[in-house]
CSV table of C-alpha atoms and ligand atoms in Angstrom, one decimal:
chain,number,residue,atom,x,y,z
A,1,MET,CA,4.7,-16.4,22.7
A,2,ILE,CA,3.1,-13.2,21.2
A,3,SER,CA,5.7,-10.9,19.5
A,4,PRO,CA,5.1,-7.2,19.6
A,5,ALA,CA,4.5,-5.6,16.4
A,6,SER,CA,7.7,-3.8,16.5
A,7,ASP,CA,10.0,-6.8,15.9
A,8,SER,CA,7.6,-8.1,13.2
A,9,GLY,CA,10.0,-9.7,10.9
A,10,SER,CA,9.5,-9.7,7.1
A,11,SER,CA,6.3,-9.4,5.3
A,12,SER,CA,6.5,-13.1,4.4
A,13,ASP,CA,7.2,-14.0,8.1
A,14,LEU,CA,4.2,-11.8,9.3
A,15,HIS,CA,2.0,-13.5,6.6
A,16,ALA,CA,2.9,-16.9,7.8
A,17,ARG,CA,2.1,-15.8,11.4
A,18,ALA,CA,-1.1,-14.0,10.5
A,19,GLN,CA,-2.5,-17.1,8.5
A,20,ARG,CA,-2.3,-19.2,11.7
A,21,VAL,CA,-4.9,-16.9,13.4
A,22,ILE,CA,-6.5,-14.8,10.7
A,23,PRO,CA,-8.5,-16.1,7.8
A,24,GLY,CA,-6.2,-15.8,4.8
A,25,GLY,CA,-4.0,-13.8,7.0
A,26,VAL,CA,-6.0,-10.7,6.4
A,27,ASN,CA,-9.0,-8.6,7.9
A,28,SER,CA,-10.4,-8.0,4.4
A,29,PRO,CA,-10.0,-10.5,1.5
A,30,VAL,CA,-8.7,-8.3,-1.5
A,31,ARG,CA,-5.5,-7.2,0.5
A,32,ALA,CA,-4.2,-11.0,0.4
A,33,PHE,CA,-2.9,-10.5,-3.1
A,34,HIS,CA,-4.5,-13.7,-4.2
A,35,SER,CA,-5.6,-12.3,-7.6
A,36,VAL,CA,-2.1,-10.9,-8.5
A,37,GLY,CA,0.1,-13.5,-6.8
A,38,GLY,CA,2.6,-13.3,-4.3
A,39,ASP,CA,2.4,-12.4,-0.5
A,40,PRO,CA,0.9,-9.1,0.7
A,41,ILE,CA,3.2,-6.4,1.7
A,42,TYR,CA,2.9,-5.6,5.3
A,43,ILE,CA,3.0,-1.7,6.0
A,44,GLU,CA,5.0,-0.5,8.8
A,45,SER,CA,4.3,3.3,8.4
A,46,ALA,CA,3.3,5.9,5.9
A,47,GLN,CA,3.8,9.6,5.3
A,48,GLY,CA,2.2,11.7,2.5
A,49,SER,CA,2.2,9.8,-0.8
A,50,ARG,CA,4.5,7.1,0.5
A,51,ILE,CA,3.9,3.9,2.4
A,52,ARG,CA,6.9,2.0,4.1
A,53,SER,CA,6.9,-1.9,4.3
A,54,VAL,CA,8.3,-3.8,7.2
A,55,ASP,CA,10.9,-5.1,4.7
A,56,GLY,CA,12.4,-1.5,4.5
A,57,ARG,CA,11.1,-0.8,0.9
A,58,GLU,CA,9.2,2.4,0.2
A,59,TYR,CA,6.4,2.7,-2.3
A,60,ILE,CA,4.3,5.5,-3.9
A,61,ASP,CA,0.8,4.8,-2.8
A,62,CYS,CA,-1.9,4.7,-5.4
A,63,VAL,CA,-4.3,2.8,-3.2
A,64,CYS,CA,-4.7,5.4,-0.4
A,65,SER,CA,-6.4,3.0,1.8
A,66,TRP,CA,-9.0,2.3,-1.0
A,67,GLY,CA,-9.8,5.9,-1.2
A,68,PRO,CA,-10.1,7.6,2.3
A,69,LEU,CA,-6.7,9.2,2.3
A,70,ILE,CA,-7.4,12.2,-0.2
A,71,LEU,CA,-4.9,14.2,1.9
A,72,GLY,CA,-2.2,11.5,1.9
A,73,HIS,CA,-1.0,9.6,4.8
A,74,ALA,CA,-0.5,11.1,8.3
A,75,GLU,CA,-1.6,14.7,7.2
A,76,ALA,CA,-0.3,16.8,10.2
A,77,ARG,CA,-3.7,18.6,10.8
A,78,VAL,CA,-5.6,15.3,10.8
A,79,VAL,CA,-3.2,13.5,13.1
A,80,ALA,CA,-3.2,16.5,15.5
A,81,ALA,CA,-7.0,16.4,15.7
A,82,VAL,CA,-7.0,12.7,16.3
A,83,GLN,CA,-4.4,13.2,19.1
A,84,ARG,CA,-6.3,16.0,20.8
A,85,ALA,CA,-9.4,13.9,20.7
A,86,ALA,CA,-7.7,10.9,22.2
A,87,GLU,CA,-6.3,12.9,25.0
A,88,GLY,CA,-9.9,13.5,26.1
A,89,GLY,CA,-10.9,9.8,25.8
A,90,THR,CA,-11.6,7.3,23.0
A,91,SER,CA,-15.3,6.7,23.2
A,92,TYR,CA,-18.2,7.9,25.1
A,93,GLY,CA,-21.3,6.2,23.7
A,94,ALA,CA,-22.9,9.5,24.2
A,95,PRO,CA,-23.5,12.6,21.9
A,96,THR,CA,-20.6,15.0,21.4
A,97,ALA,CA,-20.2,18.7,19.8
A,98,GLY,CA,-17.9,16.9,17.2
A,99,GLU,CA,-20.8,15.0,15.8
A,100,CYS,CA,-22.8,18.1,15.3
A,101,GLU,CA,-19.9,19.9,13.5
A,102,LEU,CA,-19.3,16.9,11.2
A,103,ALA,CA,-23.1,16.5,10.5
A,104,GLU,CA,-23.3,20.3,9.9
A,105,ARG,CA,-20.4,20.1,7.4
A,106,ILE,CA,-22.0,17.1,5.4
A,107,VAL,CA,-25.3,19.0,5.2
A,108,ALA,CA,-23.6,22.0,4.0
A,109,ILE,CA,-21.5,20.1,1.3
A,110,VAL,CA,-23.8,17.3,0.1
A,111,PRO,CA,-26.4,18.8,-2.1
A,112,THR,CA,-29.4,16.6,-1.1
A,113,ALA,CA,-28.5,16.2,2.7
A,114,GLU,CA,-30.7,17.8,5.2
A,115,LYS,CA,-30.0,15.3,8.0
A,116,VAL,CA,-27.3,12.7,8.2
A,117,ARG,CA,-26.7,9.6,10.6
A,118,LEU,CA,-23.1,8.6,11.2
A,119,VAL,CA,-22.1,4.9,11.3
A,120,ASN,CA,-18.8,3.0,11.1
A,121,SER,CA,-18.4,1.9,7.6
A,122,GLY,CA,-19.7,2.0,4.1
A,123,THR,CA,-21.3,-1.3,4.5
A,124,GLU,CA,-23.3,-0.1,7.5
A,125,ALA,CA,-24.4,3.0,5.7
A,126,THR,CA,-25.7,1.1,2.7
A,127,MET,CA,-27.4,-1.5,4.8
A,128,SER,CA,-29.1,1.3,6.9
A,129,ALA,CA,-30.0,3.3,3.6
A,130,VAL,CA,-31.8,0.3,2.1
A,131,ARG,CA,-33.6,-0.4,5.4
A,132,LEU,CA,-34.8,3.2,5.3
A,133,ALA,CA,-35.9,3.0,1.7
A,134,ARG,CA,-37.9,-0.2,2.6
A,135,GLY,CA,-39.4,1.3,5.7
A,136,ALA,CA,-40.3,4.5,3.9
A,137,THR,CA,-41.9,2.8,0.9
A,138,GLY,CA,-43.2,-0.4,2.4
A,139,ARG,CA,-41.6,-2.3,-0.4
A,140,ASP,CA,-39.0,-5.1,-0.1
A,141,ARG,CA,-37.2,-5.2,-3.5
A,142,ILE,CA,-34.1,-3.3,-4.4
A,143,VAL,CA,-32.3,-3.0,-7.8
A,144,LYS,CA,-28.6,-3.1,-8.0
A,145,PHE,CA,-26.1,-3.3,-10.8
A,146,GLU,CA,-23.7,-6.0,-11.8
A,147,GLY,CA,-20.2,-5.2,-10.8
A,148,CYS,CA,-21.4,-2.5,-8.1
A,149,TYR,CA,-20.3,-3.2,-4.7
A,150,HIS,CA,-22.2,-1.8,-1.7
A,151,GLY,CA,-20.4,-3.5,1.1
A,152,HIS,CA,-21.0,-7.0,2.2
A,153,SER,CA,-24.4,-7.3,3.8
A,154,ASP,CA,-26.7,-10.0,2.4
A,155,SER,CA,-28.8,-8.0,0.1
A,156,PHE,CA,-25.7,-6.7,-1.8
A,157,LEU,CA,-23.6,-9.9,-2.4
A,158,ILE,CA,-25.6,-10.5,-5.5
A,159,LYS,CA,-23.4,-10.2,-8.6
A,160,ALA,CA,-21.2,-7.8,-6.6
A,161,GLY,CA,-17.9,-6.2,-7.5
A,162,SER,CA,-14.7,-5.5,-5.6
A,163,GLY,CA,-13.6,-8.6,-3.7
A,164,ALA,CA,-16.6,-10.6,-4.6
A,165,ALA,CA,-15.8,-10.2,-8.3
A,166,THR,CA,-12.2,-10.5,-7.7
A,167,PHE,CA,-12.4,-14.1,-6.3
A,168,GLY,CA,-15.2,-15.0,-8.8
A,169,GLN,CA,-17.9,-15.2,-6.2
A,170,PRO,CA,-20.1,-12.2,-7.3
A,171,SER,CA,-23.0,-13.9,-5.5
A,172,SER,CA,-21.5,-15.2,-2.0
A,173,PRO,CA,-22.6,-18.5,-0.3
A,174,GLY,CA,-24.3,-17.8,2.9
A,175,VAL,CA,-26.8,-15.4,1.4
A,176,PRO,CA,-30.2,-17.0,2.0
A,177,ALA,CA,-32.2,-17.5,-1.2
A,178,SER,CA,-35.1,-15.6,0.4
A,179,VAL,CA,-32.9,-12.5,0.8
A,180,ALA,CA,-31.3,-12.8,-2.7
A,181,ALA,CA,-34.9,-13.0,-4.2
A,182,ASP,CA,-35.4,-9.5,-3.2
A,183,THR,CA,-32.3,-8.1,-4.9
A,184,LEU,CA,-32.8,-7.7,-8.8
A,185,SER,CA,-29.6,-6.9,-10.8
A,186,ALA,CA,-29.5,-4.7,-13.9
A,187,SER,CA,-26.5,-4.1,-16.2
A,188,TYR,CA,-24.6,-0.7,-15.5
A,189,ASN,CA,-25.3,1.9,-18.1
A,190,ASP,CA,-28.2,-0.3,-19.6
A,191,VAL,CA,-31.4,1.8,-19.0
A,192,ASP,CA,-33.4,-0.7,-20.9
A,193,SER,CA,-32.4,-3.6,-18.4
A,194,VAL,CA,-33.5,-1.3,-15.5
A,195,GLU,CA,-36.8,-0.4,-17.4
A,196,ALA,CA,-37.5,-4.1,-17.8
A,197,ILE,CA,-37.2,-4.8,-14.1
A,198,PHE,CA,-39.5,-2.0,-13.3
A,199,GLN,CA,-42.1,-3.2,-15.9
A,200,SER,CA,-42.2,-6.6,-14.3
A,201,ASN,CA,-41.7,-5.5,-10.6
A,202,GLY,CA,-42.4,-1.8,-10.5
A,203,ASP,CA,-44.6,-1.5,-7.4
A,204,THR,CA,-42.6,-3.8,-5.3
A,205,ILE,CA,-39.4,-2.1,-5.7
A,206,ALA,CA,-38.2,0.2,-2.7
A,207,ALA,CA,-35.1,1.6,-4.2
A,208,VAL,CA,-32.4,1.4,-6.9
A,209,ILE,CA,-28.9,1.7,-5.6
A,210,VAL,CA,-26.1,2.7,-7.9
A,211,GLU,CA,-22.5,3.8,-7.5
A,212,PRO,CA,-22.8,7.0,-9.6
A,213,VAL,CA,-19.4,6.3,-10.8
A,214,ALA,CA,-18.7,2.6,-10.5
A,215,GLY,CA,-15.4,2.2,-8.4
A,216,ASN,CA,-15.7,-1.5,-7.7
A,217,MET,CA,-15.1,-3.2,-11.0
A,218,GLY,CA,-12.4,-0.9,-12.0
A,219,VAL,CA,-13.7,2.6,-12.7
A,220,VAL,CA,-16.8,2.5,-15.1
A,221,LEU,CA,-18.3,6.0,-15.9
A,222,PRO,CA,-21.9,6.7,-16.1
A,223,GLY,CA,-23.0,6.9,-19.8
A,224,GLU,CA,-25.0,10.1,-21.1
A,225,ALA,CA,-28.2,10.5,-19.2
A,226,PHE,CA,-27.8,7.1,-17.3
A,227,LEU,CA,-28.1,8.8,-14.0
A,228,GLN,CA,-30.9,11.0,-15.2
A,229,SER,CA,-32.7,8.1,-16.5
A,230,LEU,CA,-32.6,6.2,-13.2
A,231,ARG,CA,-34.0,9.4,-11.4
A,232,ARG,CA,-36.8,9.5,-13.9
A,233,MET,CA,-37.7,5.7,-13.6
A,234,THR,CA,-37.6,5.8,-9.8
A,235,GLN,CA,-39.9,8.7,-9.7
A,236,GLU,CA,-42.2,7.2,-12.1
A,237,HIS,CA,-42.7,4.0,-10.0
A,238,GLY,CA,-42.6,5.5,-6.6
A,239,ALA,CA,-39.2,3.8,-5.7
A,240,LEU,CA,-36.3,5.8,-4.1
A,241,LEU,CA,-32.9,6.3,-5.7
A,242,ILE,CA,-29.9,5.8,-3.5
A,243,PHE,CA,-26.5,7.0,-4.7
A,244,ASP,CA,-23.8,4.9,-3.1
A,245,GLU,CA,-21.1,7.7,-2.6
A,246,VAL,CA,-18.9,5.8,-0.3
A,247,ILE,CA,-16.0,6.2,-2.8
A,248,THR,CA,-17.2,9.3,-5.0
A,249,GLY,CA,-18.2,11.5,-2.1
A,250,PHE,CA,-15.8,14.3,-1.5
A,251,ARG,CA,-13.6,12.6,-4.0
A,252,VAL,CA,-14.9,13.3,-7.6
A,253,ALA,CA,-15.9,16.9,-6.4
A,254,LEU,CA,-16.6,18.3,-3.1
A,255,GLY,CA,-20.2,17.6,-3.3
A,256,GLY,CA,-19.6,14.2,-4.9
A,257,ALA,CA,-21.0,12.7,-8.1
A,258,GLN,CA,-24.6,14.2,-7.4
A,259,ALA,CA,-23.0,17.7,-7.7
A,260,LEU,CA,-20.8,16.7,-10.6
A,261,TYR,CA,-23.6,15.2,-12.7
A,262,ALA,CA,-26.5,17.4,-11.3
A,263,VAL,CA,-28.7,14.4,-10.4
A,264,ALA,CA,-30.5,14.6,-7.0
A,265,PRO,CA,-30.9,11.0,-5.2
A,266,ASP,CA,-33.2,10.5,-2.3
A,267,ILE,CA,-30.6,8.9,-0.1
A,268,THR,CA,-26.9,9.2,-0.3
A,269,THR,CA,-24.2,6.8,1.3
A,270,LEU,CA,-21.0,8.1,2.4
A,271,GLY,CA,-17.7,6.6,3.8
A,272,LYS,CA,-14.0,6.5,3.1
A,273,VAL,CA,-13.0,10.3,2.8
A,274,ILE,CA,-15.5,11.1,5.4
A,275,GLY,CA,-13.6,9.5,8.2
A,276,GLY,CA,-10.0,10.6,7.0
A,277,GLY,CA,-8.6,7.3,7.3
A,278,LEU,CA,-10.6,6.3,10.6
A,279,PRO,CA,-13.8,4.1,10.4
A,280,VAL,CA,-16.8,6.5,9.6
A,281,GLY,CA,-19.7,5.8,7.3
A,282,ALA,CA,-22.8,7.8,6.9
A,283,TYR,CA,-26.2,8.0,5.3
A,284,CYS,CA,-28.1,11.3,4.4
A,285,ALA,CA,-31.3,12.5,2.9
A,286,SER,CA,-34.2,14.9,3.4
A,287,ALA,CA,-35.3,15.5,6.9
A,288,ALA,CA,-38.5,13.9,6.1
A,289,LEU,CA,-36.8,10.7,5.1
A,290,MET,CA,-34.2,10.7,8.0
A,291,ASP,CA,-37.0,11.6,10.7
A,292,GLN,CA,-38.2,8.1,10.0
A,293,MET,CA,-35.0,6.7,11.6
A,294,SER,CA,-35.3,5.8,15.3
A,295,PRO,CA,-35.4,7.4,17.9
A,296,ASP,CA,-37.8,9.8,16.3
A,297,GLY,CA,-39.2,7.3,13.7
A,298,PRO,CA,-39.9,3.7,13.5
A,299,VAL,CA,-37.0,2.4,11.3
A,300,TYR,CA,-34.3,1.1,13.5
A,301,GLN,CA,-30.5,1.4,13.2
A,302,ALA,CA,-27.9,1.7,16.0
A,303,GLY,CA,-24.1,1.4,16.6
A,304,THR,CA,-22.0,1.4,19.9
A,305,LEU,CA,-19.2,3.3,18.2
A,306,SER,CA,-21.3,5.5,15.8
A,307,GLY,CA,-19.8,9.1,16.0
A,308,ASN,CA,-16.7,7.9,17.7
A,309,PRO,CA,-14.9,11.1,18.8
A,310,LEU,CA,-11.6,10.0,17.2
A,311,ALA,CA,-13.1,9.1,13.9
A,312,VAL,CA,-15.3,12.2,13.9
A,313,ALA,CA,-12.2,14.4,14.6
A,314,ALA,CA,-10.4,12.8,11.7
A,315,GLY,CA,-13.2,13.3,9.3
A,316,THR,CA,-14.0,16.8,10.5
A,317,ALA,CA,-10.4,17.9,10.0
A,318,THR,CA,-10.3,16.4,6.5
A,319,LEU,CA,-13.7,18.0,5.4
A,320,ARG,CA,-12.6,21.3,6.8
A,321,ILE,CA,-9.3,21.2,4.8
A,322,LEU,CA,-11.2,20.1,1.6
A,323,GLN,CA,-13.7,22.9,2.0
A,324,GLU,CA,-10.9,25.7,2.8
A,325,GLU,CA,-8.3,24.5,0.2
A,326,ALA,CA,-10.6,23.1,-2.6
A,327,PRO,CA,-7.8,21.0,-4.2
A,328,TYR,CA,-10.1,19.4,-6.9
A,329,ALA,CA,-8.6,21.3,-9.9
A,330,ARG,CA,-5.1,20.2,-9.1
A,331,LEU,CA,-6.1,16.7,-8.2
A,332,GLY,CA,-8.0,16.5,-11.4
A,333,ALA,CA,-5.0,18.0,-13.4
A,334,MET,CA,-2.6,15.4,-11.9
A,335,MET,CA,-4.8,12.5,-12.7
A,336,ASP,CA,-5.5,13.8,-16.2
A,337,ARG,CA,-1.6,13.7,-16.8
A,338,LEU,CA,-1.2,10.4,-15.3
A,339,CYS,CA,-4.1,8.7,-17.3
A,340,GLY,CA,-3.0,10.3,-20.5
A,341,GLY,CA,0.5,9.2,-20.0
A,342,LEU,CA,-0.6,5.6,-19.2
A,343,SER,CA,-2.8,5.5,-22.3
A,344,ALA,CA,0.1,7.1,-24.5
A,345,SER,CA,2.7,4.5,-23.2
A,346,ALA,CA,0.4,1.6,-23.5
A,347,SER,CA,-0.5,2.5,-27.1
A,348,ALA,CA,3.3,2.8,-27.8
A,349,ALA,CA,3.7,-0.8,-26.6
A,350,ALA,CA,0.8,-1.8,-28.6
A,351,ILE,CA,-0.9,-2.9,-25.3
A,352,PRO,CA,-4.7,-2.6,-25.4
A,353,LEU,CA,-5.6,-0.4,-22.6
A,354,THR,CA,-8.7,1.4,-21.4
A,355,VAL,CA,-8.3,4.1,-18.7
A,356,HIS,CA,-11.2,5.7,-17.0
A,357,HIS,CA,-11.1,8.6,-14.6
A,358,VAL,CA,-13.0,11.1,-12.8
A,359,GLY,CA,-11.2,13.6,-10.5
A,360,SER,CA,-8.5,11.7,-8.6
A,361,MET,CA,-10.1,8.2,-8.9
A,362,ALA,CA,-9.1,6.0,-11.9
A,363,GLY,CA,-9.4,2.4,-13.2
A,364,LEU,CA,-7.4,0.6,-15.9
A,365,PHE,CA,-8.4,-2.3,-18.0
A,366,PHE,CA,-6.4,-4.5,-20.2
A,367,ASN,CA,-9.1,-4.3,-22.8
A,368,ALA,CA,-9.4,-2.4,-26.1
A,369,GLY,CA,-12.7,-1.1,-24.8
A,370,PRO,CA,-15.3,0.3,-24.7
A,371,VAL,CA,-15.8,-0.7,-21.0
A,372,ARG,CA,-19.4,0.4,-20.0
A,373,SER,CA,-20.6,-2.6,-18.0
A,374,TYR,CA,-19.4,-5.5,-15.9
A,375,ALA,CA,-19.8,-7.8,-18.9
A,376,GLU,CA,-17.1,-5.6,-20.8
A,377,VAL,CA,-15.0,-5.3,-17.7
A,378,ALA,CA,-14.9,-9.2,-17.3
A,379,ILE,CA,-13.3,-9.8,-20.7
A,380,SER,CA,-10.3,-7.8,-19.6
A,381,ASP,CA,-7.0,-9.6,-19.3
A,382,ALA,CA,-6.7,-10.2,-15.5
A,383,GLY,CA,-3.4,-12.0,-16.0
A,384,ARG,CA,-1.9,-9.0,-17.6
A,385,TYR,CA,-3.2,-7.0,-14.9
A,386,ALA,CA,-1.4,-9.3,-12.4
A,387,ARG,CA,1.9,-9.1,-14.4
A,388,PHE,CA,1.5,-5.2,-14.6
A,389,HIS,CA,0.8,-5.1,-10.7
A,390,ALA,CA,3.9,-7.1,-10.0
A,391,ALA,CA,6.0,-5.0,-12.2
A,392,MET,CA,4.9,-1.7,-10.9
A,393,LEU,CA,5.5,-3.2,-7.3
A,394,GLN,CA,9.1,-4.1,-8.1
A,395,ALA,CA,9.5,-0.6,-9.5
A,396,GLY,CA,8.2,0.9,-6.1
A,397,ILE,CA,4.5,1.7,-7.1
A,398,TYR,CA,1.7,0.4,-5.0
A,399,LEU,CA,-1.4,-0.4,-7.0
A,400,ALA,CA,-4.6,-2.2,-5.9
A,401,PRO,CA,-4.1,-6.0,-5.8
A,402,SER,CA,-7.0,-6.6,-7.9
A,403,ALA,CA,-8.2,-5.6,-11.5
A,404,PHE,CA,-11.7,-4.9,-9.9
A,405,GLU,CA,-10.6,-1.9,-7.9
A,406,ALA,CA,-9.8,1.7,-8.4
A,407,PHE,CA,-6.6,3.7,-7.8
A,408,PHE,CA,-6.4,7.2,-6.3
A,409,LEU,CA,-4.2,10.2,-6.0
A,410,SER,CA,-4.0,12.6,-3.0
A,411,THR,CA,-2.9,16.1,-2.5
A,412,ALA,CA,0.3,14.7,-1.1
A,413,HIS,CA,1.3,13.3,-4.5
A,414,THR,CA,3.7,15.4,-6.5
A,415,ASP,CA,4.5,15.8,-10.2
A,416,GLU,CA,7.7,13.7,-9.6
A,417,ASP,CA,5.5,10.9,-8.3
A,418,ILE,CA,3.5,11.1,-11.5
A,419,ASP,CA,6.8,11.0,-13.5
A,420,ALA,CA,7.9,8.0,-11.5
A,421,ILE,CA,4.6,6.2,-11.8
A,422,LEU,CA,4.8,6.9,-15.7
A,423,ALA,CA,8.3,5.7,-16.1
A,424,ALA,CA,7.6,2.6,-14.1
A,425,ALA,CA,4.4,1.8,-16.3
A,426,SER,CA,6.3,2.5,-19.5
A,427,ALA,CA,8.9,-0.1,-18.5
A,428,ALA,CA,6.3,-2.5,-17.4
A,429,PHE,CA,4.3,-2.2,-20.6
A,430,ALA,CA,7.5,-3.1,-22.5
A,431,VAL,CA,7.7,-6.6,-20.9
A,432,LEU,CA,3.7,-7.5,-20.5
B,501,HOZ,N1,-13.9,-3.0,-0.4
B,501,HOZ,C1,-12.5,-2.6,-0.5
B,501,HOZ,C2,-12.2,-1.9,-1.6
B,501,HOZ,N2,-13.2,-1.6,-2.5
B,501,HOZ,C3,-11.6,-3.8,-0.4
B,501,HOZ,C4,-10.7,-3.8,0.9
B,501,HOZ,C5,-9.9,-5.1,1.1
B,501,HOZ,O1,-10.5,-6.2,1.0
B,501,HOZ,O2,-8.8,-5.0,1.6
């Protein structure tokens, strides 16, 4: 007998039911709470900065669906746009005017975008961007950075961050050795490690792919001239530079990290915010590069639901609001206050804590610092993070159930929310 979701029972009832038919009971691993302990919270609904569980509890949400919800949950204009789109049908598998508008907004906002292809996830965007780079250069190898996560396609599950690092499998089983051999790993912020790879592989490298602000090993910031050095080295060796802005795009600034740090990649991947909470990814570049994609060019990529009218409606409504209301100064000030308060209360409790933030994305490490690479992330106290997570959850604050993720604020978060988060953190630090 299949029960309707409406009479779902408790989170633990649902998790027992889910595990009978879904691996780990979840459709994406990190949300299983394995690295922080306990059962996941099953969400019934959400509004603004709050999520409500099936157990009747309300939490201030600092995950924001892992980044997409920069306007908060169920933003009225986004919901209305999706409702209007749905009344006209949910998918056509044919081009629509909405896709033109979303693409035009992306081209207007992202400094290096002349053309863009919409896909359905960040993973599809990065997978396609690497295929474009390989097709355009005729080279096979890519360089990524340990602890960076670019989705779960084979080429990237080599020393990867996010869930791969969370579960201690940065290099996943199931990735053929022949594929892994074409992925070379460098250390984030270590320009010499990249130079060494280029010195021994230079003319076989199609691209360097980097999260310009690393958001999948906590949040690690680019050091002085790190991104500029990658730009220089790729140009010197005829390789392309891919900025994976799935998290940072429209988040750290309207134009993303490439606008914030004034470094121009050859290809940019996007996701999360671009879909306003519905599944949208994208990759963009110069017209000359993008015209190499099928049907005009030889490099193939396709997707039945690419450009889906509901997802496009949510993404377009979101970008329109971000363009018109420019909330970045307020989001940054709110995160400044939150991170400053976290550092101060950890210090008062003699808890070694390093907090990094850019705009409204942040990460914290139970580690005295500095934290500039995955090696330095890895010595953080994951057990202390798990205890902190549990204490914050008990206090009604929902943080990422992994020490290898970021936390986010939205335009729906209020000063009172920040006060509540800081009060809960101060109490948690006292018992960690
Ligand atoms: N890749 C997601 C965040 N970076 C994890 C989502 C999940 O496993 O729930």
